[in-house]
């Protein structure tokens, strides 16, 4: 009875205003992972290095993000989340300052490893939102929070391209630093306190990750699905600046950012997929998203040298990737209420390891076969993502979700 009352009290905290603030926090923080993708060419010129070498910036920031998800995100199950978010905002502010002052490419690459590791705040916010939401509206709430995430990803590309063209790439990192400092005050003022769901020590928390991964087949399938999709996504966006600045297009940094505007299509896709999850189930939404991603690479491979087709392919890829993340998270959040941060941490480790592999393979593909090789690499990763749907019944994850809903109404 007391537990039910405590859960109801927690859920009453999830007002529309708090959902908006969570979305905003996710957007501003996740932007730190993506601002580099538009700036890679300018960074290479500054340090007089090759495209493959400077591509390590995009690779290391995603490896850092994976490490942060492995070692920091699980703390959301045992540490008060508002305090954890504020601490991470302070650390990412320091990392951004180090990147802005980088005297060498090696320094810049190391700073991006730290940026990635400390800017995992969205992956602490998402399980928190899932915990506070009514189970029958969880897909809808996650879709709304994902809007902020999408705006951050593509707003970062748009703004960084414009700032780079006008003020240079270093200015973008100082702007991001100022945003993080403002967020510290905002989170402290507006976010409620959370109640930890696990009493494990930090060591026990980390030791539980392996058994949890082996136990939950739905988690493993979601990791494969989004890991490969996000890898394909990174293949495209990491090499887009090289394509648009090549003789095929001969466009500047600001246009790379403008192309990023097409990514805002994901803003419309996330609420839609949230409603599909609530009505048709997460597995069905997952399949639909993977088909959209596969279609995008088919278009890019056939006519990526034509700007309208490039924009359409970018739109479909973005919509499919962002919506697939919401669908996969809905699947894993139905597995265990006590381990949501750990489940999400493991899921995002796989996602960003896939993204790091995609960033590296994309630059490598560009250096060996330019756009045709990039499209082949992305298409192969997209094809591999369908393995995340194999070998399970359609209603498996949805059955777990239905069981949780049933137990929550008792």
Short mmCIF file of C-alpha atoms in Angstrom, two decimals:
data_model
loop_
_atom_site.label_atom_id
_atom_site.label_comp_id
_atom_site.label_asym_id
_atom_site.label_seq_id
_atom_site.Cartn_x
_atom_site.Cartn_y
_atom_site.Cartn_z
CA UNK A 1 0.00 0.00 0.00
CA UNK A 2 2.82 2.37 0.98
CA UNK A 3 4.76 1.43 -2.17
CA UNK A 4 1.72 2.13 -4.36
CA UNK A 5 1.24 5.50 -2.68
CA UNK A 6 4.95 6.35 -3.18
CA UNK A 7 4.74 5.41 -6.87
CA UNK A 8 1.62 7.53 -7.32
CA UNK A 9 3.35 10.46 -5.60
CA UNK A 10 6.37 10.12 -7.90
CA UNK A 11 4.18 9.99 -11.02
CA UNK A 12 2.32 13.12 -9.97
CA UNK A 13 5.62 14.99 -10.35
CA UNK A 14 5.66 14.37 -14.13
CA UNK A 15 3.84 17.49 -15.25
CA UNK A 16 3.93 18.81 -18.80
CA UNK A 17 6.37 21.44 -17.61
CA UNK A 18 8.77 18.81 -16.25
CA UNK A 19 8.55 16.76 -19.46
CA UNK A 20 9.47 19.94 -21.38
CA UNK A 21 12.42 20.63 -19.06
CA UNK A 22 13.63 17.05 -19.40
CA UNK A 23 13.44 17.33 -23.18
CA UNK A 24 15.35 20.62 -23.08
CA UNK A 25 18.05 19.20 -20.81
CA UNK A 26 18.48 16.20 -23.10
CA UNK A 27 18.75 18.45 -26.15
CA UNK A 28 21.37 20.85 -24.81
CA UNK A 29 23.56 18.11 -23.36
CA UNK A 30 23.45 15.60 -26.23
CA UNK A 31 24.46 18.42 -28.60
CA UNK A 32 27.99 18.16 -27.19
CA UNK A 33 28.41 14.75 -28.82
CA UNK A 34 27.49 16.02 -32.30
CA UNK A 35 28.88 19.51 -32.74
CA UNK A 36 32.22 18.07 -33.90
CA UNK A 37 30.76 16.36 -36.99
CA UNK A 38 30.24 19.65 -38.83
CA UNK A 39 33.61 20.99 -37.64
CA UNK A 40 35.92 18.13 -38.69
CA UNK A 41 37.15 19.73 -41.91
CA UNK A 42 37.98 23.01 -40.14
CA UNK A 43 39.72 21.13 -37.32
CA UNK A 44 41.82 19.24 -39.88
CA UNK A 45 42.88 22.55 -41.43
CA UNK A 46 43.77 24.05 -38.04
CA UNK A 47 46.04 21.18 -37.05
CA UNK A 48 47.15 20.32 -40.62
CA UNK A 49 46.16 16.69 -40.32
CA UNK A 50 44.34 14.19 -42.54
CA UNK A 51 40.64 13.43 -42.70
CA UNK A 52 41.21 9.93 -41.29
CA UNK A 53 43.21 11.27 -38.31
CA UNK A 54 40.75 14.05 -37.44
CA UNK A 55 37.95 11.50 -37.80
CA UNK A 56 39.17 10.10 -34.46
CA UNK A 57 37.47 13.11 -32.83
CA UNK A 58 34.07 11.77 -33.89
CA UNK A 59 35.06 8.20 -33.03
CA UNK A 60 36.47 8.95 -29.55
CA UNK A 61 33.55 11.11 -28.45
CA UNK A 62 31.24 8.18 -29.11
CA UNK A 63 33.55 5.69 -27.42
CA UNK A 64 33.61 8.09 -24.46
CA UNK A 65 29.81 8.18 -24.51
CA UNK A 66 29.73 4.38 -24.44
CA UNK A 67 32.13 4.32 -21.47
CA UNK A 68 30.03 6.90 -19.64
CA UNK A 69 26.95 4.78 -20.19
CA UNK A 70 28.77 1.74 -18.82
CA UNK A 71 30.31 3.34 -15.72
CA UNK A 72 28.16 6.39 -14.91
CA UNK A 73 24.59 5.82 -16.11
CA UNK A 74 24.01 2.79 -13.81
CA UNK A 75 24.45 5.19 -10.89
CA UNK A 76 20.96 6.47 -11.70
CA UNK A 77 19.57 3.36 -9.97
CA UNK A 78 21.25 4.17 -6.63
CA UNK A 79 22.12 7.91 -6.56
CA UNK A 80 19.71 10.84 -6.34
CA UNK A 81 19.41 11.79 -10.01
CA UNK A 82 19.25 15.58 -9.77
CA UNK A 83 22.54 15.67 -7.85
CA UNK A 84 24.12 13.24 -10.34
CA UNK A 85 23.03 15.37 -13.31
CA UNK A 86 24.45 18.56 -11.75
CA UNK A 87 27.80 16.84 -11.09
CA UNK A 88 28.00 15.61 -14.69
CA UNK A 89 27.15 19.07 -16.04
CA UNK A 90 30.13 20.44 -14.12
CA UNK A 91 32.45 17.78 -15.58
CA UNK A 92 31.27 18.25 -19.16
CA UNK A 93 31.80 22.01 -18.77
CA UNK A 94 35.45 21.32 -17.90
CA UNK A 95 35.80 18.98 -20.90
CA UNK A 96 34.35 21.59 -23.28
CA UNK A 97 36.84 24.18 -22.02
CA UNK A 98 39.70 21.74 -22.68
CA UNK A 99 38.46 21.20 -26.25
CA UNK A 100 38.10 24.94 -26.88
CA UNK A 101 41.72 25.54 -25.79
CA UNK A 102 43.20 22.47 -27.52
CA UNK A 103 46.75 23.25 -28.81
CA UNK A 104 47.02 20.01 -30.83
CA UNK A 105 44.92 17.35 -32.49
CA UNK A 106 45.90 14.81 -29.80
CA UNK A 107 44.67 17.16 -27.08
CA UNK A 108 41.43 17.71 -28.98
CA UNK A 109 40.86 13.96 -29.40
CA UNK A 110 41.47 13.33 -25.67
CA UNK A 111 39.11 16.17 -24.73
CA UNK A 112 36.38 14.59 -26.86
CA UNK A 113 36.80 11.28 -25.07
CA UNK A 114 36.07 13.17 -21.83
CA UNK A 115 33.18 15.10 -23.42
CA UNK A 116 31.57 11.85 -24.49
CA UNK A 117 32.04 10.17 -21.10
CA UNK A 118 30.49 13.03 -19.10
CA UNK A 119 27.64 14.14 -21.36
CA UNK A 120 25.54 10.99 -20.76
CA UNK A 121 22.90 13.05 -18.92
CA UNK A 122 20.07 12.19 -21.40
CA UNK A 123 20.51 8.52 -20.54
CA UNK A 124 19.87 9.33 -16.88
CA UNK A 125 16.85 11.47 -17.75
CA UNK A 126 15.17 8.88 -20.02
CA UNK A 127 14.81 6.10 -17.40
CA UNK A 128 13.67 8.73 -14.90
CA UNK A 129 10.92 9.86 -17.28
CA UNK A 130 9.91 6.22 -17.87
CA UNK A 131 9.73 5.67 -14.11
CA UNK A 132 7.54 8.71 -13.52
CA UNK A 133 5.21 8.02 -16.45
CA UNK A 134 2.06 5.93 -16.29
CA UNK A 135 2.84 2.64 -18.05
CA UNK A 136 -0.05 3.15 -20.50
CA UNK A 137 1.47 6.49 -21.62
CA UNK A 138 5.16 5.59 -21.42
CA UNK A 139 5.68 5.52 -25.18
CA UNK A 140 4.07 8.94 -25.51
CA UNK A 141 6.22 10.45 -22.71
CA UNK A 142 9.44 8.96 -24.11
CA UNK A 143 8.52 10.28 -27.55
CA UNK A 144 8.10 13.80 -26.15
CA UNK A 145 11.42 13.71 -24.28
CA UNK A 146 13.06 12.41 -27.46
CA UNK A 147 11.94 15.59 -29.25
CA UNK A 148 14.48 17.51 -27.18
CA UNK A 149 17.13 14.93 -28.00
CA UNK A 150 16.50 15.29 -31.73
CA UNK A 151 16.47 19.08 -31.60
CA UNK A 152 19.80 18.98 -29.77
CA UNK A 153 21.42 16.63 -32.26
CA UNK A 154 20.41 18.54 -35.37
CA UNK A 155 20.36 22.00 -33.83
CA UNK A 156 24.00 21.37 -32.87
CA UNK A 157 24.90 20.62 -36.48
CA UNK A 158 23.06 23.67 -37.77
CA UNK A 159 24.50 26.08 -35.20
CA UNK A 160 28.03 24.66 -35.33
CA UNK A 161 28.15 25.03 -39.12
CA UNK A 162 27.09 28.68 -38.90
CA UNK A 163 29.41 29.46 -35.98
CA UNK A 164 32.34 27.76 -37.71
CA UNK A 165 31.81 29.83 -40.86
CA UNK A 166 31.61 33.10 -38.92
CA UNK A 167 33.77 32.69 -35.78
CA UNK A 168 35.74 29.46 -36.15
CA UNK A 169 35.25 26.05 -34.60
CA UNK A 170 36.64 26.94 -31.15
CA UNK A 171 33.85 29.47 -30.56
CA UNK A 172 31.29 26.66 -30.72
CA UNK A 173 32.83 24.98 -27.69
CA UNK A 174 32.74 28.19 -25.65
CA UNK A 175 29.06 28.61 -26.55
CA UNK A 176 28.35 25.04 -25.45
CA UNK A 177 30.20 25.66 -22.19
CA UNK A 178 27.99 28.69 -21.44
CA UNK A 179 24.88 26.57 -22.08
CA UNK A 180 26.06 23.91 -19.62
CA UNK A 181 26.61 26.50 -16.89
CA UNK A 182 23.07 27.83 -17.41
CA UNK A 183 21.70 24.29 -17.24
CA UNK A 184 23.32 23.70 -13.84
CA UNK A 185 21.20 26.48 -12.35
CA UNK A 186 18.09 25.39 -14.22
CA UNK A 187 18.30 21.74 -13.13
CA UNK A 188 18.98 22.69 -9.51
CA UNK A 189 16.00 25.03 -9.49
CA UNK A 190 13.35 23.06 -11.39
CA UNK A 191 14.08 19.33 -11.24
CA UNK A 192 12.52 17.34 -8.36
CA UNK A 193 14.50 14.96 -6.20
CA UNK A 194 14.40 11.31 -7.22
CA UNK A 195 14.18 8.19 -5.10
CA UNK A 196 16.93 5.59 -5.79
CA UNK A 197 15.50 2.19 -6.80
CA UNK A 198 18.51 0.03 -5.82
CA UNK A 199 20.54 -0.19 -2.59
CA UNK A 200 23.54 -1.89 -4.22
CA UNK A 201 27.08 -0.60 -3.79
CA UNK A 202 28.75 0.83 -6.89
CA UNK A 203 30.84 -2.33 -7.31
CA UNK A 204 27.79 -4.57 -6.99
CA UNK A 205 25.94 -2.34 -9.43
CA UNK A 206 28.66 -2.82 -12.06
CA UNK A 207 28.94 -6.56 -11.35
CA UNK A 208 25.21 -6.92 -11.99
CA UNK A 209 25.55 -5.62 -15.56
CA UNK A 210 26.93 -8.83 -17.08
CA UNK A 211 24.29 -11.16 -15.63
CA UNK A 212 21.59 -8.65 -16.55
CA UNK A 213 22.77 -8.57 -20.17
CA UNK A 214 22.92 -12.37 -20.37
CA UNK A 215 19.50 -12.79 -18.74
CA UNK A 216 17.49 -10.42 -20.94
CA UNK A 217 17.26 -11.53 -24.57
CA UNK A 218 15.08 -8.53 -25.43
CA UNK A 219 17.88 -6.26 -24.18
CA UNK A 220 20.43 -8.01 -26.39
CA UNK A 221 18.15 -7.74 -29.41
CA UNK A 222 17.55 -4.03 -28.77
CA UNK A 223 21.31 -3.48 -28.41
CA UNK A 224 21.99 -5.11 -31.77
CA UNK A 225 19.13 -3.30 -33.49
CA UNK A 226 19.98 0.24 -32.40
CA UNK A 227 23.75 -0.35 -32.36
CA UNK A 228 23.76 -1.17 -36.05
CA UNK A 229 21.20 1.50 -36.95
CA UNK A 230 23.17 4.16 -35.10
CA UNK A 231 26.35 2.92 -36.75
CA UNK A 232 24.74 3.41 -40.17
CA UNK A 233 23.52 6.84 -39.04
CA UNK A 234 27.06 7.81 -38.01
CA UNK A 235 28.51 6.55 -41.30
CA UNK A 236 26.31 9.07 -43.11
CA UNK A 237 26.62 12.12 -40.85
CA UNK A 238 30.35 11.80 -40.20
CA UNK A 239 31.12 11.82 -43.93
CA UNK A 240 28.45 14.32 -45.01
CA UNK A 241 30.79 17.30 -44.55
CA UNK A 242 33.37 15.62 -46.81
CA UNK A 243 30.73 14.98 -49.51
CA UNK A 244 29.30 18.50 -49.46
CA UNK A 245 32.76 20.09 -49.60
CA UNK A 246 33.87 17.77 -52.43
CA UNK A 247 33.72 18.84 -56.11
CA UNK A 248 30.34 17.06 -56.41
CA UNK A 249 28.72 19.87 -54.34
CA UNK A 250 31.48 22.40 -53.41
CA UNK A 251 29.51 23.77 -50.44
CA UNK A 252 30.76 25.35 -47.18
CA UNK A 253 30.42 24.50 -43.47
CA UNK A 254 27.29 26.58 -43.07
CA UNK A 255 25.49 24.49 -45.70
CA UNK A 256 26.48 21.29 -43.88
CA UNK A 257 24.61 22.67 -40.89
CA UNK A 258 21.66 23.69 -43.04
CA UNK A 259 21.38 20.14 -44.39
CA UNK A 260 21.16 19.14 -40.76
CA UNK A 261 17.82 20.92 -40.62
CA UNK A 262 16.33 17.95 -42.41
CA UNK A 263 16.96 16.01 -39.25
CA UNK A 264 14.27 17.95 -37.46
CA UNK A 265 11.86 15.58 -39.20
CA UNK A 266 12.61 13.30 -36.29
CA UNK A 267 10.75 15.78 -34.08
CA UNK A 268 7.54 14.69 -35.78
CA UNK A 269 8.48 11.02 -35.86
CA UNK A 270 9.11 10.51 -32.13
CA UNK A 271 5.58 11.35 -30.89
CA UNK A 272 4.13 9.27 -33.75
CA UNK A 273 6.23 6.24 -32.90
CA UNK A 274 5.33 6.76 -29.23
CA UNK A 275 1.65 6.41 -30.11
CA UNK A 276 2.39 3.37 -32.30
CA UNK A 277 4.18 1.76 -29.35
CA UNK A 278 1.23 2.39 -27.03
CA UNK A 279 -1.27 1.00 -29.58
CA UNK A 280 0.55 -1.63 -31.66
CA UNK A 281 3.48 -2.59 -29.45
CA UNK A 282 7.20 -1.77 -29.43
CA UNK A 283 8.21 -4.71 -31.65
CA UNK A 284 5.99 -3.54 -34.51
CA UNK A 285 7.35 0.03 -34.18
CA UNK A 286 10.90 -1.37 -34.17
CA UNK A 287 10.33 -3.25 -37.44
CA UNK A 288 8.76 -0.20 -39.09
CA UNK A 289 11.75 1.97 -38.17
CA UNK A 290 14.28 -0.52 -39.54
CA UNK A 291 12.46 -0.63 -42.88
CA UNK A 292 12.66 3.18 -43.11
CA UNK A 293 16.43 3.12 -42.42
CA UNK A 294 16.99 0.45 -45.09
CA UNK A 295 14.99 2.51 -47.61
CA UNK A 296 17.10 5.59 -46.88
CA UNK A 297 20.37 3.87 -47.83
CA UNK A 298 18.81 2.46 -50.98
CA UNK A 299 18.02 6.01 -52.07
CA UNK A 300 21.44 7.37 -51.06
CA UNK A 301 23.25 4.61 -52.94
CA UNK A 302 21.24 5.14 -56.14
CA UNK A 303 21.20 8.95 -56.38
CA UNK A 304 23.14 10.48 -53.49
CA UNK A 305 24.92 12.84 -55.90
CA UNK A 306 21.63 14.72 -56.43
CA UNK A 307 20.79 17.17 -53.66
CA UNK A 308 16.99 16.50 -53.46
CA UNK A 309 17.62 12.76 -53.13
CA UNK A 310 20.39 13.37 -50.59
CA UNK A 311 17.99 15.44 -48.49
CA UNK A 312 15.25 12.82 -48.72
CA UNK A 313 17.68 10.06 -47.75
CA UNK A 314 18.93 12.12 -44.81
CA UNK A 315 15.35 12.72 -43.69
CA UNK A 316 14.38 9.04 -43.81
CA UNK A 317 17.59 7.94 -42.10
CA UNK A 318 17.09 10.44 -39.30
CA UNK A 319 13.42 9.64 -38.76
CA UNK A 320 14.13 5.90 -38.73
CA UNK A 321 17.11 6.14 -36.38
CA UNK A 322 15.51 8.42 -33.80
CA UNK A 323 12.18 6.59 -33.83
CA UNK A 324 13.97 3.24 -33.52
CA UNK A 325 15.71 4.47 -30.38
CA UNK A 326 12.35 5.26 -28.76
CA UNK A 327 10.96 1.86 -29.82
CA UNK A 328 13.96 -0.04 -28.46
CA UNK A 329 13.91 1.86 -25.17
CA UNK A 330 10.22 1.12 -24.74
CA UNK A 331 11.07 -2.57 -25.14
CA UNK A 332 13.82 -2.57 -22.50
CA UNK A 333 12.06 -0.30 -19.97
CA UNK A 334 9.27 -2.90 -19.77
CA UNK A 335 11.72 -5.50 -18.45
CA UNK A 336 12.53 -4.31 -14.90
CA UNK A 337 11.45 -1.24 -12.93
CA UNK A 338 14.37 -1.62 -10.48
CA UNK A 339 17.10 -1.77 -13.11
CA UNK A 340 16.03 0.79 -15.72
CA UNK A 341 19.22 2.88 -15.51
CA UNK A 342 21.38 -0.22 -15.83
CA UNK A 343 19.29 -1.54 -18.74
CA UNK A 344 19.52 1.83 -20.46
CA UNK A 345 23.25 2.06 -19.75
CA UNK A 346 23.93 -1.30 -21.38
CA UNK A 347 21.67 -0.41 -24.29
CA UNK A 348 23.42 2.92 -24.88
CA UNK A 349 26.88 1.33 -24.59
CA UNK A 350 25.97 -0.88 -27.54
CA UNK A 351 24.35 2.03 -29.38
CA UNK A 352 27.39 4.28 -29.17
CA UNK A 353 29.92 1.52 -29.77
CA UNK A 354 27.97 1.02 -32.98
CA UNK A 355 28.09 4.77 -33.57
CA UNK A 356 31.85 4.88 -32.94
CA UNK A 357 32.38 1.98 -35.35
CA UNK A 358 30.20 3.78 -37.91
CA UNK A 359 32.15 7.03 -37.57
CA UNK A 360 35.47 5.25 -38.04
CA UNK A 361 34.29 3.02 -40.87
CA UNK A 362 32.60 5.96 -42.59
CA UNK A 363 35.80 8.01 -42.73
CA UNK A 364 37.75 4.91 -43.79
CA UNK A 365 35.18 4.16 -46.51
CA UNK A 366 35.37 7.75 -47.77
CA UNK A 367 39.16 7.63 -47.97
CA UNK A 368 39.07 4.41 -50.03
CA UNK A 369 35.98 4.69 -52.22
CA UNK A 370 34.32 8.02 -51.37
CA UNK A 371 30.51 8.18 -51.48
CA UNK A 372 29.78 4.80 -53.09
CA UNK A 373 31.82 3.02 -50.42
CA UNK A 374 30.16 5.10 -47.69
CA UNK A 375 26.71 4.01 -48.88
CA UNK A 376 27.76 0.35 -49.05
CA UNK A 377 29.12 0.51 -45.50
CA UNK A 378 25.96 2.15 -44.17
CA UNK A 379 23.72 -0.31 -46.01
CA UNK A 380 25.55 -3.32 -44.55
CA UNK A 381 25.16 -1.95 -41.01
CA UNK A 382 21.47 -1.24 -41.65
CA UNK A 383 20.99 -4.83 -42.91
CA UNK A 384 22.66 -6.20 -39.77
CA UNK A 385 20.19 -4.28 -37.59
CA UNK A 386 17.38 -6.66 -38.58
CA UNK A 387 19.10 -9.30 -36.45
CA UNK A 388 17.64 -7.45 -33.46
CA UNK A 389 14.19 -8.70 -34.45
CA UNK A 390 15.10 -12.32 -35.20
CA UNK A 391 14.19 -15.29 -33.08
CA UNK A 392 11.48 -13.80 -30.88
CA UNK A 393 7.72 -13.66 -30.93
CA UNK A 394 6.13 -10.36 -31.64
CA UNK A 395 4.37 -10.14 -28.30
CA UNK A 396 7.31 -11.07 -26.05
CA UNK A 397 8.40 -7.59 -24.90
CA UNK A 398 4.86 -6.33 -25.06
CA UNK A 399 3.80 -9.17 -22.77
CA UNK A 400 6.32 -8.01 -20.18
CA UNK A 401 4.98 -4.50 -20.51
CA UNK A 402 1.39 -5.72 -20.10
CA UNK A 403 2.39 -7.68 -16.99
CA UNK A 404 3.93 -4.55 -15.49
CA UNK A 405 0.76 -2.60 -16.25
CA UNK A 406 -1.36 -5.29 -14.63
CA UNK A 407 0.77 -5.37 -11.48
CA UNK A 408 0.75 -1.57 -11.32
CA UNK A 409 -3.05 -1.48 -11.15
CA UNK A 410 -3.28 -3.81 -8.22
#
